[in-house]
Amino acid sequence: MELLRFKAIEKMLHHEPVNVALPESKVSDYFGIDVFSIDKMRDYVSSDAYESVVSAITEGRRIERKVADQVANGMKRWAMERGVTHYTHWFQPLNESTAEKHDTFAEPVWGETRALEKFSGAVLVQQEPDASSFPNGGLRNTFEARGYSAWDPSSPTFIIDDTLCIPSIFIAYTGEALDYKTPLLRSIAAIDKAAVAVCQLFDKDAATKVVPTLGWEQEYFLVDEGMYRARPDLELTGRTLMGHSASKDQQLDDHYWGDIPERVMNFMKELEYRCFRLGIPVKTRHNEVAPNQYECAPMFEEANIAVDHNTLLMTIMRKVANKHHLQVLFHEKPYEGVNGSGKHCNWSLATIDGHNLLAPGRTPKSNTQFLAFFVATLKAACDYGTMIMASVATEGNSHRLGGHEAPPAVLSVFTGAYLDDILQQIEQRISEKALTPDEKTGIKLDIGRIPEIMLDNTDRNRTSPFAFTGNRFELRATGSSANCAMPLIVLNTAVAHELTVFKNEVEALVNKGVKKDEAILQTIRKFIIDSKKVRFEGNGYSEEWHNEAKRRGLRGIETVASAIREYIAPENIALFEQYGVMNRSELEARYEIKNETLLKKIQIESRVLGDLAANHIIPTAINYQNVLIRNVEGLKNLFGDEYKEMASAEITTIRKISEHVKAIRELSAEMLDARRKWNTVEDVIERAIGYENVVKPYISQIRYHIDHLEMIVDDRLWTLPKYRELFTI
C-alpha cells in the first residue's frame, strides 16, 4: 500500500487525453435521437392512441389498456430498430440514486426452440420491484415485499446502451409513495390547479394549465481515477476525511472560468454528446471556483422532466468519467478548505403556451398578475422557509451551508433594490390614502416599468438562499448530490397553498363589494406585509444577518437531525395532506429514512477514519519516528554528550509525533466507545441524533492530528495522496 500513492502519481502523469470521436453533423441533427418523444410516437401508433397519450400528459386522463398495448408495441418497434434488447422501469427511490431492473424483450415459445420479442401494455404500465429492499421508512416490512413501478407518460422513454428506460413512479402495495417522482407529480398537479385559478382572476380564458419549470446548475469535482483509488476515504465516503491544505488551491481565483484542461474538455465533449442524444438541453460548461471543480447547466424545462434529466445526467457523468480514467465527486464538500458543490435550482411557473408568470410584463395588468405570483412565493418562503431548508438538509450539505461559500441555514429572500422599493411603495401608498383608478392599475406605482428595470438592473445576491433573479427564483442551498425533486415538492406545495389563500382572499373582498382590481391590490399589499420579515437585501454571510434573523423570528436549521424533524411538524403534515402531495405516513417514512441515512453516513465515515488511522497513519508516523530515533542514536554514538544540541530538532519532532499518535489513539478509542454506546439504542432517530452530536465531532478532532502528522512525516513515507496531488489532472 505504501507504493500505491506513487504508482498512482506515475500513472496520472502519463495519462493522455482520451480521444472523443464526435459526429461531424450539427447538434440539432442528433438531439433527442435516443428519446421516444411524443413527436416520434406519432409515427409508431394510431392517431387515436397518440391523442389519448397527449390527453394523459396534458389533462391527467387515464390511458386505456388497448392504448397502452399500442404504445408498447410502437415503443418496442422503435427501440428494436436501434438495437435495443432489454427494457426497464427507471425510477428514483429514496436513496439519492436511480433504480433499474433489466428484462429482455425475448421470450421463448413454449415447446419450441425459438423465441419472440414481446412487450405488452401491461408490462409498460406496471411492474413489481421489491418494495422492502429499498428505503421505505417502515411503509413496508421485510416480509412484505410487494411494490409497484408505474409508467409516467409525461416523461419520455429513452435508450441507455441496449436498454429501453421507462421513467416510472414507485409506490408500495398500499399505494404510498416510495420515491421522489410520485409526490413531485402530485405537487405539480396542486400548483397547476392553484395557479390557473389565480390566472383566471385576471382573465378567465388566460390559462388552462400551469407548470413549474426548473433550470438546475450542477457543480461537481473531477479527480484522477488512480488518485481516487489510492484514497479509501474518498472512495468509500465521497470525501476526504483527512488531508492538509495544499499550499495553493483557490486563493488566486485563477481556476474560476479559466481554460479547461484538455483531458477535462474531452470528458465534457463526450458528456454533452451523450446528453444531447438523450434530449438533455445542456447549455453551459465552465471551471468553478475550487481546483478541479466544474459546472454544467441546461436550458429550463418542465420540472418533472428537468428532475429526470438531472438524475440521468449524474449517471451519465459517472459512466463517461470512467472512460476518461476520472471519477466524478458529487459530495457537497469532498475537500476541506476549498469551496464545496451545490445544485442551484432555478424555479418558475409557466403557462401551457410558455408564458413565464414570474417575468414582469409590459402592461399594468400583466405586472399586477406578476406581483400576485411574486408575493405568493414570498409568502410561501416566509411561512414554510424552515421546511424548504429542511428539504435540502443532508449530512453532506451540512459541511457546506453557512460556510461563507454557500447560503446560511436560515431562509431569506433577495428581491433586488428596485423591486424591494416597489413593494415598499405598494405597502405605504395604499395604506396612506384611498385607491385612485390610476393606482388600481399600478401605473403610479411604476409597475409598468418593472420589465426593463428588473431584467437590466437587478443585482444578484450569492449569499441569499432564495434569490429572485429577474424572472425566476434561485434556490441556492440545494446540495450537489441531492435529488432536486425534494425542494421542488416543498416549494410547489407551499406556493400552491399561498396562491389558494390569495384567490380566496380576493374573492372574499369582492363578495363584500370591493371591486376586483382593488381587491387584488389589497391582497397583494397584505401578502407583502405578512412576508416582510423574510426579505433581506444584505450580506447573508454576516453575523449581523444571523442576529437580525433571530430578531425577526426566522428559524434556521442548526443540525441535520433537528432540520429533518420539520417533515413531521404538524403544520407541514397539514400542508402536504391538504393538497394531496404526501400523507402523514409518507412524511413519517421520509423522516425515518433521512435519520437512518444520517446515521449510516456518519457511521461509515467514523469506521473508515478509524481504519485509516490505525492501519495507515499511525504505522507511517511510527516508521518515520523510528528513522529519527536511529538518527539520534547515530549522533550520540559519534559525538557523545554533544549529540543533544545537534539532535534537538529530531528530538522535538519525535516528541510531536508521539503526542499526535497518542491523541489519535485515544480519540479513536473514544469514538469507538461512543459508537458502541449509541448502537445499543434501539430507536433509529435517537441513535441518529447521538451519532450527529457525539460521534461526528470525533472525526474532525482526529483529522486535526492526522493533518499535522502529514506535515511532519517524510513525504516519501506518506501512503495516501495529498491534496496537491488530488488537485492535479
PDB file of N, CA and C in Angstrom, residues 323-383:
ATOM      1  N   LYS A 323     -14.610   6.229 -18.461  1.00  0.00           N
ATOM      2  CA  LYS A 323     -13.969   6.041 -19.769  1.00  0.00           C
ATOM      3  C   LYS A 323     -12.732   6.927 -19.903  1.00  0.00           C
ATOM      4  N   HIS A 324     -12.761   8.080 -19.217  1.00  0.00           N
ATOM      5  CA  HIS A 324     -11.644   9.035 -19.309  1.00  0.00           C
ATOM      6  C   HIS A 324     -10.694   8.904 -18.121  1.00  0.00           C
ATOM      7  N   HIS A 325     -10.793   7.776 -17.394  1.00  0.00           N
ATOM      8  CA  HIS A 325      -9.921   7.499 -16.242  1.00  0.00           C
ATOM      9  C   HIS A 325     -10.042   8.586 -15.173  1.00  0.00           C
ATOM     10  N   LEU A 326     -11.277   9.036 -14.994  1.00  0.00           N
ATOM     11  CA  LEU A 326     -11.593  10.043 -13.987  1.00  0.00           C
ATOM     12  C   LEU A 326     -12.713   9.534 -13.101  1.00  0.00           C
ATOM     13  N   GLN A 327     -12.883  10.183 -11.967  1.00  0.00           N
ATOM     14  CA  GLN A 327     -14.023   9.926 -11.105  1.00  0.00           C
ATOM     15  C   GLN A 327     -14.724  11.250 -10.826  1.00  0.00           C
ATOM     16  N   VAL A 328     -16.068  11.216 -10.828  1.00  0.00           N
ATOM     17  CA  VAL A 328     -16.863  12.399 -10.506  1.00  0.00           C
ATOM     18  C   VAL A 328     -17.190  12.384  -9.024  1.00  0.00           C
ATOM     19  N   LEU A 329     -17.007  13.521  -8.368  1.00  0.00           N
ATOM     20  CA  LEU A 329     -17.357  13.659  -6.956  1.00  0.00           C
ATOM     21  C   LEU A 329     -18.559  14.589  -6.843  1.00  0.00           C
ATOM     22  N   PHE A 330     -19.672  14.040  -6.353  1.00  0.00           N
ATOM     23  CA  PHE A 330     -20.868  14.847  -6.143  1.00  0.00           C
ATOM     24  C   PHE A 330     -21.040  15.250  -4.678  1.00  0.00           C
ATOM     25  N   HIS A 331     -20.161  14.762  -3.802  1.00  0.00           N
ATOM     26  CA  HIS A 331     -20.264  15.150  -2.395  1.00  0.00           C
ATOM     27  C   HIS A 331     -20.166  16.671  -2.289  1.00  0.00           C
ATOM     28  N   GLU A 332     -20.958  17.227  -1.371  1.00  0.00           N
ATOM     29  CA  GLU A 332     -21.004  18.685  -1.244  1.00  0.00           C
ATOM     30  C   GLU A 332     -19.689  19.287  -0.761  1.00  0.00           C
ATOM     31  N   LYS A 333     -18.862  18.494  -0.068  1.00  0.00           N
ATOM     32  CA  LYS A 333     -17.604  19.036   0.470  1.00  0.00           C
ATOM     33  C   LYS A 333     -16.541  17.947   0.445  1.00  0.00           C
ATOM     34  N   PRO A 334     -16.043  17.579  -0.735  1.00  0.00           N
ATOM     35  CA  PRO A 334     -15.050  16.495  -0.790  1.00  0.00           C
ATOM     36  C   PRO A 334     -13.695  16.886  -0.227  1.00  0.00           C
ATOM     37  N   TYR A 335     -13.391  18.190  -0.215  1.00  0.00           N
ATOM     38  CA  TYR A 335     -12.088  18.654   0.262  1.00  0.00           C
ATOM     39  C   TYR A 335     -12.273  19.752   1.303  1.00  0.00           C
ATOM     40  N   GLU A 336     -11.552  19.632   2.390  1.00  0.00           N
ATOM     41  CA  GLU A 336     -11.583  20.646   3.437  1.00  0.00           C
ATOM     42  C   GLU A 336     -10.860  21.900   2.951  1.00  0.00           C
ATOM     43  N   GLY A 337     -11.443  23.064   3.225  1.00  0.00           N
ATOM     44  CA  GLY A 337     -10.730  24.312   2.978  1.00  0.00           C
ATOM     45  C   GLY A 337     -10.913  24.920   1.609  1.00  0.00           C
ATOM     46  N   VAL A 338     -11.610  24.218   0.694  1.00  0.00           N
ATOM     47  CA  VAL A 338     -11.936  24.820  -0.598  1.00  0.00           C
ATOM     48  C   VAL A 338     -13.449  24.744  -0.782  1.00  0.00           C
ATOM     49  N   ASN A 339     -13.953  25.534  -1.706  1.00  0.00           N
ATOM     50  CA  ASN A 339     -15.402  25.594  -1.896  1.00  0.00           C
ATOM     51  C   ASN A 339     -15.985  24.229  -2.236  1.00  0.00           C
ATOM     52  N   GLY A 340     -17.154  23.975  -1.683  1.00  0.00           N
ATOM     53  CA  GLY A 340     -17.876  22.753  -2.000  1.00  0.00           C
ATOM     54  C   GLY A 340     -18.807  22.956  -3.187  1.00  0.00           C
ATOM     55  N   SER A 341     -19.656  21.970  -3.430  1.00  0.00           N
ATOM     56  CA  SER A 341     -20.512  21.978  -4.625  1.00  0.00           C
ATOM     57  C   SER A 341     -21.984  22.025  -4.259  1.00  0.00           C
ATOM     58  N   GLY A 342     -22.719  22.833  -4.994  1.00  0.00           N
ATOM     59  CA  GLY A 342     -24.168  22.899  -4.840  1.00  0.00           C
ATOM     60  C   GLY A 342     -24.865  22.531  -6.130  1.00  0.00           C
ATOM     61  N   LYS A 343     -26.181  22.613  -6.078  1.00  0.00           N
ATOM     62  CA  LYS A 343     -27.005  22.369  -7.262  1.00  0.00           C
ATOM     63  C   LYS A 343     -28.117  23.431  -7.226  1.00  0.00           C
ATOM     64  N   HIS A 344     -27.824  24.604  -7.775  1.00  0.00           N
ATOM     65  CA  HIS A 344     -28.796  25.686  -7.721  1.00  0.00           C
ATOM     66  C   HIS A 344     -30.033  25.288  -8.518  1.00  0.00           C
ATOM     67  N   CYS A 345     -31.192  25.495  -7.918  1.00  0.00           N
ATOM     68  CA  CYS A 345     -32.458  25.158  -8.561  1.00  0.00           C
ATOM     69  C   CYS A 345     -33.188  26.452  -8.916  1.00  0.00           C
ATOM     70  N   ASN A 346     -33.231  26.768 -10.202  1.00  0.00           N
ATOM     71  CA  ASN A 346     -33.905  27.972 -10.684  1.00  0.00           C
ATOM     72  C   ASN A 346     -35.342  27.616 -11.030  1.00  0.00           C
ATOM     73  N   TRP A 347     -36.268  28.154 -10.232  1.00  0.00           N
ATOM     74  CA  TRP A 347     -37.674  27.729 -10.269  1.00  0.00           C
ATOM     75  C   TRP A 347     -38.562  28.862 -10.757  1.00  0.00           C
ATOM     76  N   SER A 348     -39.525  28.515 -11.603  1.00  0.00           N
ATOM     77  CA  SER A 348     -40.506  29.497 -12.043  1.00  0.00           C
ATOM     78  C   SER A 348     -41.797  28.773 -12.396  1.00  0.00           C
ATOM     79  N   LEU A 349     -42.768  29.540 -12.893  1.00  0.00           N
ATOM     80  CA  LEU A 349     -44.058  28.990 -13.301  1.00  0.00           C
ATOM     81  C   LEU A 349     -44.360  29.462 -14.713  1.00  0.00           C
ATOM     82  N   ALA A 350     -44.868  28.557 -15.541  1.00  0.00           N
ATOM     83  CA  ALA A 350     -45.173  28.910 -16.929  1.00  0.00           C
ATOM     84  C   ALA A 350     -46.529  28.351 -17.323  1.00  0.00           C
ATOM     85  N   THR A 351     -47.245  29.095 -18.158  1.00  0.00           N
ATOM     86  CA  THR A 351     -48.500  28.590 -18.707  1.00  0.00           C
ATOM     87  C   THR A 351     -48.203  27.585 -19.804  1.00  0.00           C
ATOM     88  N   ILE A 352     -49.212  26.887 -20.246  1.00  0.00           N
ATOM     89  CA  ILE A 352     -49.033  25.826 -21.230  1.00  0.00           C
ATOM     90  C   ILE A 352     -48.469  26.365 -22.543  1.00  0.00           C
ATOM     91  N   ASP A 353     -48.693  27.670 -22.815  1.00  0.00           N
ATOM     92  CA  ASP A 353     -48.158  28.255 -24.044  1.00  0.00           C
ATOM     93  C   ASP A 353     -46.794  28.901 -23.834  1.00  0.00           C
ATOM     94  N   GLY A 354     -46.185  28.687 -22.644  1.00  0.00           N
ATOM     95  CA  GLY A 354     -44.822  29.136 -22.419  1.00  0.00           C
ATOM     96  C   GLY A 354     -44.675  30.495 -21.777  1.00  0.00           C
ATOM     97  N   HIS A 355     -45.769  31.142 -21.354  1.00  0.00           N
ATOM     98  CA  HIS A 355     -45.654  32.450 -20.712  1.00  0.00           C
ATOM     99  C   HIS A 355     -45.162  32.285 -19.277  1.00  0.00           C
ATOM    100  N   ASN A 356     -44.071  32.958 -18.950  1.00  0.00           N
ATOM    101  CA  ASN A 356     -43.478  32.885 -17.609  1.00  0.00           C
ATOM    102  C   ASN A 356     -44.248  33.811 -16.668  1.00  0.00           C
ATOM    103  N   LEU A 357     -44.905  33.258 -15.683  1.00  0.00           N
ATOM    104  CA  LEU A 357     -45.722  34.045 -14.757  1.00  0.00           C
ATOM    105  C   LEU A 357     -44.881  34.848 -13.778  1.00  0.00           C
ATOM    106  N   LEU A 358     -43.593  34.549 -13.688  1.00  0.00           N
ATOM    107  CA  LEU A 358     -42.707  35.314 -12.811  1.00  0.00           C
ATOM    108  C   LEU A 358     -41.804  36.258 -13.602  1.00  0.00           C
ATOM    109  N   ALA A 359     -42.184  36.516 -14.846  1.00  0.00           N
ATOM    110  CA  ALA A 359     -41.486  37.521 -15.644  1.00  0.00           C
ATOM    111  C   ALA A 359     -42.352  38.771 -15.685  1.00  0.00           C
ATOM    112  N   PRO A 360     -41.799  39.925 -15.315  1.00  0.00           N
ATOM    113  CA  PRO A 360     -42.582  41.157 -15.376  1.00  0.00           C
ATOM    114  C   PRO A 360     -43.116  41.391 -16.784  1.00  0.00           C
ATOM    115  N   GLY A 361     -44.316  41.966 -16.850  1.00  0.00           N
ATOM    116  CA  GLY A 361     -44.953  42.181 -18.144  1.00  0.00           C
ATOM    117  C   GLY A 361     -44.740  43.579 -18.679  1.00  0.00           C
ATOM    118  N   ARG A 362     -45.483  43.929 -19.712  1.00  0.00           N
ATOM    119  CA  ARG A 362     -45.337  45.239 -20.343  1.00  0.00           C
ATOM    120  C   ARG A 362     -46.596  46.085 -20.213  1.00  0.00           C
ATOM    121  N   THR A 363     -47.560  45.595 -19.469  1.00  0.00           N
ATOM    122  CA  THR A 363     -48.774  46.374 -19.220  1.00  0.00           C
ATOM    123  C   THR A 363     -49.054  46.363 -17.728  1.00  0.00           C
ATOM    124  N   PRO A 364     -49.796  47.367 -17.229  1.00  0.00           N
ATOM    125  CA  PRO A 364     -50.144  47.367 -15.797  1.00  0.00           C
ATOM    126  C   PRO A 364     -50.833  46.077 -15.358  1.00  0.00           C
ATOM    127  N   LYS A 365     -51.723  45.568 -16.211  1.00  0.00           N
ATOM    128  CA  LYS A 365     -52.456  44.357 -15.838  1.00  0.00           C
ATOM    129  C   LYS A 365     -51.527  43.155 -15.699  1.00  0.00           C
ATOM    130  N   SER A 366     -50.629  42.986 -16.669  1.00  0.00           N
ATOM    131  CA  SER A 366     -49.733  41.826 -16.603  1.00  0.00           C
ATOM    132  C   SER A 366     -48.749  41.968 -15.448  1.00  0.00           C
ATOM    133  N   ASN A 367     -48.371  43.199 -15.112  1.00  0.00           N
ATOM    134  CA  ASN A 367     -47.473  43.388 -13.981  1.00  0.00           C
ATOM    135  C   ASN A 367     -48.165  43.137 -12.655  1.00  0.00           C
ATOM    136  N   THR A 368     -49.441  43.453 -12.581  1.00  0.00           N
ATOM    137  CA  THR A 368     -50.191  43.146 -11.362  1.00  0.00           C
ATOM    138  C   THR A 368     -50.288  41.633 -11.188  1.00  0.00           C
ATOM    139  N   GLN A 369     -50.483  40.920 -12.292  1.00  0.00           N
ATOM    140  CA  GLN A 369     -50.501  39.459 -12.218  1.00  0.00           C
ATOM    141  C   GLN A 369     -49.139  38.933 -11.797  1.00  0.00           C
ATOM    142  N   PHE A 370     -48.077  39.502 -12.375  1.00  0.00           N
ATOM    143  CA  PHE A 370     -46.727  39.121 -11.950  1.00  0.00           C
ATOM    144  C   PHE A 370     -46.560  39.298 -10.443  1.00  0.00           C
ATOM    145  N   LEU A 371     -47.012  40.458  -9.925  1.00  0.00           N
ATOM    146  CA  LEU A 371     -46.867  40.720  -8.493  1.00  0.00           C
ATOM    147  C   LEU A 371     -47.662  39.728  -7.652  1.00  0.00           C
ATOM    148  N   ALA A 372     -48.807  39.297  -8.145  1.00  0.00           N
ATOM    149  CA  ALA A 372     -49.606  38.320  -7.404  1.00  0.00           C
ATOM    150  C   ALA A 372     -48.829  37.021  -7.206  1.00  0.00           C
ATOM    151  N   PHE A 373     -48.219  36.528  -8.267  1.00  0.00           N
ATOM    152  CA  PHE A 373     -47.440  35.295  -8.156  1.00  0.00           C
ATOM    153  C   PHE A 373     -46.147  35.528  -7.375  1.00  0.00           C
ATOM    154  N   PHE A 374     -45.581  36.708  -7.530  1.00  0.00           N
ATOM    155  CA  PHE A 374     -44.341  37.032  -6.822  1.00  0.00           C
ATOM    156  C   PHE A 374     -44.565  37.057  -5.311  1.00  0.00           C
ATOM    157  N   VAL A 375     -45.592  37.762  -4.860  1.00  0.00           N
ATOM    158  CA  VAL A 375     -45.803  37.875  -3.410  1.00  0.00           C
ATOM    159  C   VAL A 375     -46.311  36.561  -2.814  1.00  0.00           C
ATOM    160  N   ALA A 376     -47.004  35.745  -3.623  1.00  0.00           N
ATOM    161  CA  ALA A 376     -47.410  34.423  -3.130  1.00  0.00           C
ATOM    162  C   ALA A 376     -46.184  33.565  -2.857  1.00  0.00           C
ATOM    163  N   THR A 377     -45.160  33.694  -3.708  1.00  0.00           N
ATOM    164  CA  THR A 377     -43.916  32.950  -3.482  1.00  0.00           C
ATOM    165  C   THR A 377     -43.178  33.484  -2.260  1.00  0.00           C
ATOM    166  N   LEU A 378     -43.168  34.816  -2.092  1.00  0.00           N
ATOM    167  CA  LEU A 378     -42.577  35.394  -0.886  1.00  0.00           C
ATOM    168  C   LEU A 378     -43.263  34.862   0.363  1.00  0.00           C
ATOM    169  N   LYS A 379     -44.578  34.796   0.317  1.00  0.00           N
ATOM    170  CA  LYS A 379     -45.342  34.322   1.474  1.00  0.00           C
ATOM    171  C   LYS A 379     -45.054  32.849   1.749  1.00  0.00           C
ATOM    172  N   ALA A 380     -44.883  32.058   0.695  1.00  0.00           N
ATOM    173  CA  ALA A 380     -44.534  30.640   0.869  1.00  0.00           C
ATOM    174  C   ALA A 380     -43.177  30.512   1.539  1.00  0.00           C
ATOM    175  N   ALA A 381     -42.212  31.334   1.100  1.00  0.00           N
ATOM    176  CA  ALA A 381     -40.881  31.307   1.703  1.00  0.00           C
ATOM    177  C   ALA A 381     -40.924  31.737   3.158  1.00  0.00           C
ATOM    178  N   CYS A 382     -41.792  32.667   3.470  1.00  0.00           N
ATOM    179  CA  CYS A 382     -41.910  33.154   4.849  1.00  0.00           C
ATOM    180  C   CYS A 382     -42.568  32.110   5.753  1.00  0.00           C
ATOM    181  N   ASP A 383     -43.667  31.534   5.291  1.00  0.00           N
ATOM    182  CA  ASP A 383     -44.440  30.609   6.130  1.00  0.00           C
ATOM    183  C   ASP A 383     -43.816  29.225   6.216  1.00  0.00           C
TER     184      ASP A 383
END
